[in-house]
mmCIF file of C-alpha atoms in Angstrom:
data_model
loop_
_atom_site.group_PDB
_atom_site.id
_atom_site.type_symbol
_atom_site.label_atom_id
_atom_site.label_comp_id
_atom_site.label_asym_id
_atom_site.label_seq_id
_atom_site.Cartn_x
_atom_site.Cartn_y
_atom_site.Cartn_z
ATOM 1 C CA UNK A 70 133.929 170.433 6.114
ATOM 2 C CA UNK A 71 137.570 171.230 6.864
ATOM 3 C CA UNK A 72 140.192 168.462 7.069
ATOM 4 C CA UNK A 73 139.142 165.790 9.567
ATOM 5 C CA UNK A 74 141.406 165.515 12.584
ATOM 6 C CA UNK A 75 140.037 162.528 14.501
ATOM 7 C CA UNK A 76 141.071 159.029 13.522
ATOM 8 C CA UNK A 77 137.449 157.908 13.138
ATOM 9 C CA UNK A 78 136.602 160.763 10.775
ATOM 10 C CA UNK A 79 139.640 159.956 8.700
ATOM 11 C CA UNK A 80 138.459 156.343 8.470
ATOM 12 C CA UNK A 81 135.051 157.534 7.221
ATOM 13 C CA UNK A 82 132.994 157.039 10.409
ATOM 14 C CA UNK A 83 130.449 159.512 11.736
ATOM 15 C CA UNK A 84 130.358 160.527 15.404
ATOM 16 C CA UNK A 85 127.279 158.362 15.952
ATOM 17 C CA UNK A 86 129.042 155.315 14.554
ATOM 18 C CA UNK A 87 132.090 156.075 16.708
ATOM 19 C CA UNK A 88 130.177 156.492 19.942
ATOM 20 C CA UNK A 89 127.945 153.452 19.278
ATOM 21 C CA UNK A 90 131.067 151.369 18.751
ATOM 22 C CA UNK A 91 132.527 152.710 22.008
ATOM 23 C CA UNK A 92 129.291 151.791 23.829
ATOM 24 C CA UNK A 93 129.523 148.252 22.370
ATOM 25 C CA UNK A 94 133.110 147.935 23.615
ATOM 26 C CA UNK A 95 131.941 149.079 27.049
ATOM 27 C CA UNK A 96 129.095 146.541 27.186
ATOM 28 C CA UNK A 97 131.407 143.705 26.199
ATOM 29 C CA UNK A 98 133.631 144.414 29.184
ATOM 30 C CA UNK A 99 131.004 143.972 31.889
ATOM 31 C CA UNK A 100 130.462 141.316 34.545
ATOM 32 C CA UNK A 101 127.600 138.912 34.136
ATOM 33 C CA UNK A 102 124.318 140.240 35.536
ATOM 34 C CA UNK A 103 125.067 143.742 34.259
ATOM 35 C CA UNK A 104 126.241 142.425 30.896
ATOM 36 C CA UNK A 105 123.017 140.623 29.877
ATOM 37 C CA UNK A 106 120.994 143.662 30.921
ATOM 38 C CA UNK A 107 123.220 145.998 28.946
ATOM 39 C CA UNK A 108 123.215 143.770 25.862
ATOM 40 C CA UNK A 109 119.467 144.402 25.527
ATOM 41 C CA UNK A 110 120.366 147.976 24.612
ATOM 42 C CA UNK A 111 122.727 146.789 21.865
ATOM 43 C CA UNK A 112 120.065 145.952 19.325
ATOM 44 C CA UNK A 113 119.907 148.524 16.578
ATOM 45 C CA UNK A 114 117.820 148.406 13.413
ATOM 46 C CA UNK A 115 117.110 150.887 10.675
ATOM 47 C CA UNK A 116 114.081 151.433 8.464
ATOM 48 C CA UNK A 117 114.309 153.469 5.298
ATOM 49 C CA UNK A 118 111.454 155.360 3.574
ATOM 50 C CA UNK A 119 111.746 157.544 0.483
ATOM 51 C CA UNK A 120 109.704 160.749 0.523
ATOM 52 C CA UNK A 121 108.070 162.069 -2.653
ATOM 53 C CA UNK A 122 105.534 164.896 -2.980
ATOM 54 C CA UNK A 123 105.281 165.380 0.765
ATOM 55 C CA UNK A 124 104.415 161.732 1.410
ATOM 56 C CA UNK A 125 106.569 158.968 2.797
ATOM 57 C CA UNK A 126 106.907 155.854 0.708
ATOM 58 C CA UNK A 127 106.713 152.453 2.355
ATOM 59 C CA UNK A 128 109.273 151.647 5.030
ATOM 60 C CA UNK A 129 111.750 148.911 4.373
ATOM 61 C CA UNK A 130 114.284 147.540 6.858
ATOM 62 C CA UNK A 131 117.883 148.301 6.027
ATOM 63 C CA UNK A 132 120.925 146.432 7.340
ATOM 64 C CA UNK A 133 123.588 149.023 6.724
ATOM 65 C CA UNK A 134 123.084 152.762 6.285
ATOM 66 C CA UNK A 135 124.929 152.716 2.957
ATOM 67 C CA UNK A 136 122.064 150.613 1.534
ATOM 68 C CA UNK A 137 119.766 153.560 2.150
ATOM 69 C CA UNK A 138 122.108 155.831 0.296
ATOM 70 C CA UNK A 139 123.730 157.462 3.335
ATOM 71 C CA UNK B 185 136.292 221.898 63.148
ATOM 72 C CA UNK B 186 135.133 222.636 59.618
ATOM 73 C CA UNK B 187 137.815 220.371 58.185
ATOM 74 C CA UNK B 188 136.811 217.502 60.424
ATOM 75 C CA UNK B 189 133.178 217.823 59.425
ATOM 76 C CA UNK B 190 134.176 217.882 55.769
ATOM 77 C CA UNK B 191 136.357 214.842 56.273
ATOM 78 C CA UNK B 192 133.502 212.904 57.832
ATOM 79 C CA UNK B 193 131.187 213.799 54.989
ATOM 80 C CA UNK B 194 133.606 212.795 52.262
ATOM 81 C CA UNK B 195 135.019 209.623 53.786
ATOM 82 C CA UNK B 196 133.623 206.840 51.673
ATOM 83 C CA UNK B 197 131.342 204.630 53.674
ATOM 84 C CA UNK B 198 133.008 201.346 54.294
ATOM 85 C CA UNK B 199 129.897 199.280 54.698
ATOM 86 C CA UNK B 200 130.631 195.619 54.729
ATOM 87 C CA UNK B 201 128.883 193.640 51.984
ATOM 88 C CA UNK B 202 128.604 189.880 52.113
ATOM 89 C CA UNK B 203 129.807 187.801 49.233
ATOM 90 C CA UNK B 204 127.135 185.814 47.451
ATOM 91 C CA UNK B 205 129.561 183.070 46.435
ATOM 92 C CA UNK B 206 128.783 180.932 49.497
ATOM 93 C CA UNK B 207 125.048 181.297 48.925
ATOM 94 C CA UNK B 208 125.109 180.023 45.348
ATOM 95 C CA UNK B 209 127.606 177.305 46.205
ATOM 96 C CA UNK B 210 125.295 176.142 48.984
ATOM 97 C CA UNK B 211 122.386 176.103 46.558
ATOM 98 C CA UNK B 212 124.326 173.627 44.449
ATOM 99 C CA UNK B 213 124.147 172.898 40.778
ATOM 100 C CA UNK B 214 121.470 170.948 38.942
ATOM 101 C CA UNK B 215 122.426 167.790 37.119
ATOM 102 C CA UNK B 216 120.562 166.032 34.333
ATOM 103 C CA UNK B 217 122.291 162.785 33.434
ATOM 104 C CA UNK B 218 120.575 160.800 30.699
ATOM 105 C CA UNK B 219 121.169 157.713 28.636
ATOM 106 C CA UNK B 220 119.025 156.786 25.617
ATOM 107 C CA UNK B 221 117.342 154.006 27.595
ATOM 108 C CA UNK B 222 117.379 155.451 31.107
ATOM 109 C CA UNK B 223 117.308 158.792 32.951
ATOM 110 C CA UNK B 224 119.795 158.451 35.766
ATOM 111 C CA UNK B 225 119.361 161.926 37.258
ATOM 112 C CA UNK B 226 116.746 164.512 36.356
ATOM 113 C CA UNK B 227 116.953 167.857 38.107
ATOM 114 C CA UNK B 228 119.208 166.469 40.854
ATOM 115 C CA UNK B 229 120.862 169.008 43.154
ATOM 116 C CA UNK B 230 124.509 168.075 43.549
ATOM 117 C CA UNK B 231 127.655 169.813 44.791
ATOM 118 C CA UNK B 232 130.005 168.980 41.966
ATOM 119 C CA UNK B 233 130.364 166.868 38.861
ATOM 120 C CA UNK B 234 133.755 165.845 37.502
ATOM 121 C CA UNK B 235 133.468 165.358 33.763
ATOM 122 C CA UNK B 236 135.890 163.395 31.543
ATOM 123 C CA UNK B 237 136.195 165.734 28.570
ATOM 124 C CA UNK B 238 138.331 164.844 25.537
ATOM 125 C CA UNK B 239 140.517 167.856 26.291
ATOM 126 C CA UNK B 240 140.865 166.783 29.918
ATOM 127 C CA UNK B 241 138.899 166.193 33.097
ATOM 128 C CA UNK B 242 137.221 169.180 34.673
ATOM 129 C CA UNK B 243 134.963 169.855 37.633
ATOM 130 C CA UNK B 244 131.702 171.759 37.454
ATOM 131 C CA UNK B 245 130.174 173.512 40.477
ATOM 132 C CA UNK B 246 127.463 176.138 40.787
ATOM 133 C CA UNK B 247 127.973 179.219 38.590
ATOM 134 C CA UNK B 248 130.448 177.488 36.320
ATOM 135 C CA UNK B 249 131.117 179.242 33.015
ATOM 136 C CA UNK B 250 128.875 177.796 30.254
ATOM 137 C CA UNK B 251 130.664 175.018 28.431
ATOM 138 C CA UNK B 252 130.024 172.306 25.874
ATOM 139 C CA UNK B 253 132.384 169.357 25.995
ATOM 140 C CA UNK B 254 132.647 166.081 24.138
ATOM 141 C CA UNK B 255 133.287 163.253 26.580
ATOM 142 C CA UNK B 256 135.980 160.625 26.259
ATOM 143 C CA UNK B 257 135.569 157.076 27.582
ATOM 144 C CA UNK B 258 136.262 157.621 31.258
ATOM 145 C CA UNK B 259 134.915 158.072 34.746
ATOM 146 C CA UNK B 260 132.198 160.595 35.557
ATOM 147 C CA UNK B 261 132.145 161.500 39.257
ATOM 148 C CA UNK B 262 129.126 162.995 41.002
ATOM 149 C CA UNK B 263 129.577 164.583 44.428
ATOM 150 C CA UNK B 264 126.190 164.715 46.071
ATOM 151 C CA UNK B 265 125.393 167.421 48.606
ATOM 152 C CA UNK B 266 127.075 166.789 51.920
ATOM 153 C CA UNK B 267 129.097 163.751 50.837
ATOM 154 C CA UNK B 268 132.867 163.402 50.591
ATOM 155 C CA UNK B 269 132.910 160.278 48.430
ATOM 156 C CA UNK B 270 131.896 160.642 44.766
ATOM 157 C CA UNK B 271 129.447 158.376 42.983
ATOM 158 C CA UNK B 272 131.264 157.093 39.909
ATOM 159 C CA UNK B 273 130.033 155.997 36.513
ATOM 160 C CA UNK B 274 132.104 154.808 33.591
ATOM 161 C CA UNK B 275 130.817 156.486 30.415
ATOM 162 C CA UNK B 276 131.502 155.455 26.831
ATOM 163 C CA UNK B 277 131.382 158.993 25.439
ATOM 164 C CA UNK B 278 128.719 161.603 24.839
ATOM 165 C CA UNK B 279 128.392 165.295 25.613
ATOM 166 C CA UNK B 280 128.240 167.534 28.648
ATOM 167 C CA UNK B 281 126.589 170.942 28.347
ATOM 168 C CA UNK B 282 126.833 173.414 31.235
ATOM 169 C CA UNK B 283 124.296 176.241 31.037
ATOM 170 C CA UNK B 284 124.595 179.760 32.516
ATOM 171 C CA UNK B 285 121.992 178.909 35.187
ATOM 172 C CA UNK B 286 124.146 176.235 36.924
ATOM 173 C CA UNK B 287 122.409 173.359 35.140
ATOM 174 C CA UNK B 288 124.516 170.688 33.496
ATOM 175 C CA UNK B 289 123.107 168.227 30.975
ATOM 176 C CA UNK B 290 125.133 165.094 30.396
ATOM 177 C CA UNK B 291 124.056 162.653 27.692
ATOM 178 C CA UNK B 292 125.883 159.389 27.124
ATOM 179 C CA UNK B 293 125.101 156.346 24.985
ATOM 180 C CA UNK B 294 126.011 154.040 27.876
ATOM 181 C CA UNK B 295 127.134 154.403 31.482
ATOM 182 C CA UNK B 296 127.877 151.694 34.035
ATOM 183 C CA UNK B 297 128.963 151.455 37.636
ATOM 184 C CA UNK B 298 132.681 150.806 38.051
ATOM 185 C CA UNK B 299 131.888 147.644 40.053
ATOM 186 C CA UNK B 300 130.319 146.080 36.965
ATOM 187 C CA UNK B 301 133.532 146.200 34.960
ATOM 188 C CA UNK B 302 135.214 142.809 34.482
ATOM 189 C CA UNK B 303 138.965 143.473 34.500
ATOM 190 C CA UNK B 304 139.866 140.087 33.016
ATOM 191 C CA UNK B 305 137.601 140.453 29.979
ATOM 192 C CA UNK B 306 138.697 144.058 29.508
ATOM 193 C CA UNK B 307 142.394 143.070 29.493
ATOM 194 C CA UNK B 308 141.681 140.279 26.996
ATOM 195 C CA UNK B 309 139.662 142.607 24.768
ATOM 196 C CA UNK B 310 142.468 145.178 24.848
ATOM 197 C CA UNK B 311 145.052 142.628 23.744
ATOM 198 C CA UNK B 312 142.765 141.366 20.965
ATOM 199 C CA UNK B 313 142.117 144.922 19.779
ATOM 200 C CA UNK B 314 145.843 145.682 19.834
ATOM 201 C CA UNK B 315 146.646 142.760 17.527
ATOM 202 C CA UNK B 316 143.649 143.590 15.308
ATOM 203 C CA UNK B 317 144.960 147.145 15.011
ATOM 204 C CA UNK B 318 148.461 146.099 14.052
ATOM 205 C CA UNK B 319 147.184 143.656 11.428
ATOM 206 C CA UNK B 320 144.604 146.043 9.946
ATOM 207 C CA UNK B 321 145.358 148.357 7.039
ATOM 208 C CA UNK B 322 146.230 151.850 8.320
ATOM 209 C CA UNK B 323 143.318 154.290 7.957
ATOM 210 C CA UNK B 324 140.728 151.595 7.277
ATOM 211 C CA UNK B 325 137.436 151.189 9.129
ATOM 212 C CA UNK B 326 138.739 148.005 10.769
ATOM 213 C CA UNK B 327 141.760 149.862 12.103
ATOM 214 C CA UNK B 328 139.535 152.646 13.457
ATOM 215 C CA UNK B 329 137.243 150.117 15.150
ATOM 216 C CA UNK B 330 140.247 148.364 16.706
ATOM 217 C CA UNK B 331 141.514 151.715 17.920
ATOM 218 C CA UNK B 332 138.140 152.520 19.501
ATOM 219 C CA UNK B 333 138.156 149.144 21.249
ATOM 220 C CA UNK B 334 141.678 149.768 22.517
ATOM 221 C CA UNK B 335 140.779 153.227 23.799
ATOM 222 C CA UNK B 336 137.638 152.124 25.633
ATOM 223 C CA UNK B 337 139.156 148.982 27.135
ATOM 224 C CA UNK B 338 142.243 150.851 28.269
ATOM 225 C CA UNK B 339 140.056 153.443 29.996
ATOM 226 C CA UNK B 340 137.889 150.732 31.590
ATOM 227 C CA UNK B 341 140.982 148.940 32.882
ATOM 228 C CA UNK B 342 142.317 152.192 34.280
ATOM 229 C CA UNK B 343 139.018 152.781 36.068
ATOM 230 C CA UNK B 344 139.433 149.469 37.929
ATOM 231 C CA UNK B 345 143.104 150.090 38.663
ATOM 232 C CA UNK B 346 144.730 148.028 35.895
ATOM 233 C CA UNK B 347 147.298 149.817 33.747
ATOM 234 C CA UNK B 348 147.402 148.616 30.138
ATOM 235 C CA UNK B 349 149.701 149.768 27.340
#
């Protein structure tokens, strides 16, 4: 890719990480009934599976994407 | 006599044609506004949508030129047919795609009503993010996260009428 121009790219974040962080900041700034409802959408988890020979290996939960080699 | 007949024949006919701009404007544009966890509008016929693009805010009506825009944290305004007052949502980001057939797809990770924004907690979060930014190493992930927090909280405060710097 050409030289990154956005501050988040320069810091090594992907767009998805940037926008998820922005959504978190938004949810933290809400008033009470809306806030608890919105916080339910915060939860994010990743599973990683390694494919070999056209078959997926077993899934294992991953805390951070870098653990899965991304 | 001959000249007059010739003149009549060769005068271009000035038949009045009606513009079709009013017709398509009356038909409205179609809006699809989706979040990962909720579809706010699917196939809704609206008059206009004002989109907070990173390059600036712009309005989309029927027959708008096709456009793809990344959204900045800001207010999305939807003018329903026959209303003067816009319905507002604060969006965290996302994308808006306007197609050639007057359909606009807007996808955001999160959108809330302006009334749900707590100005006190937003001001506090902005100040905390500002100090986190100044104490973080320039160009680090922590600095970028603090900057994102600052940007979003500043926009949220602005949406409720509080000006932060």
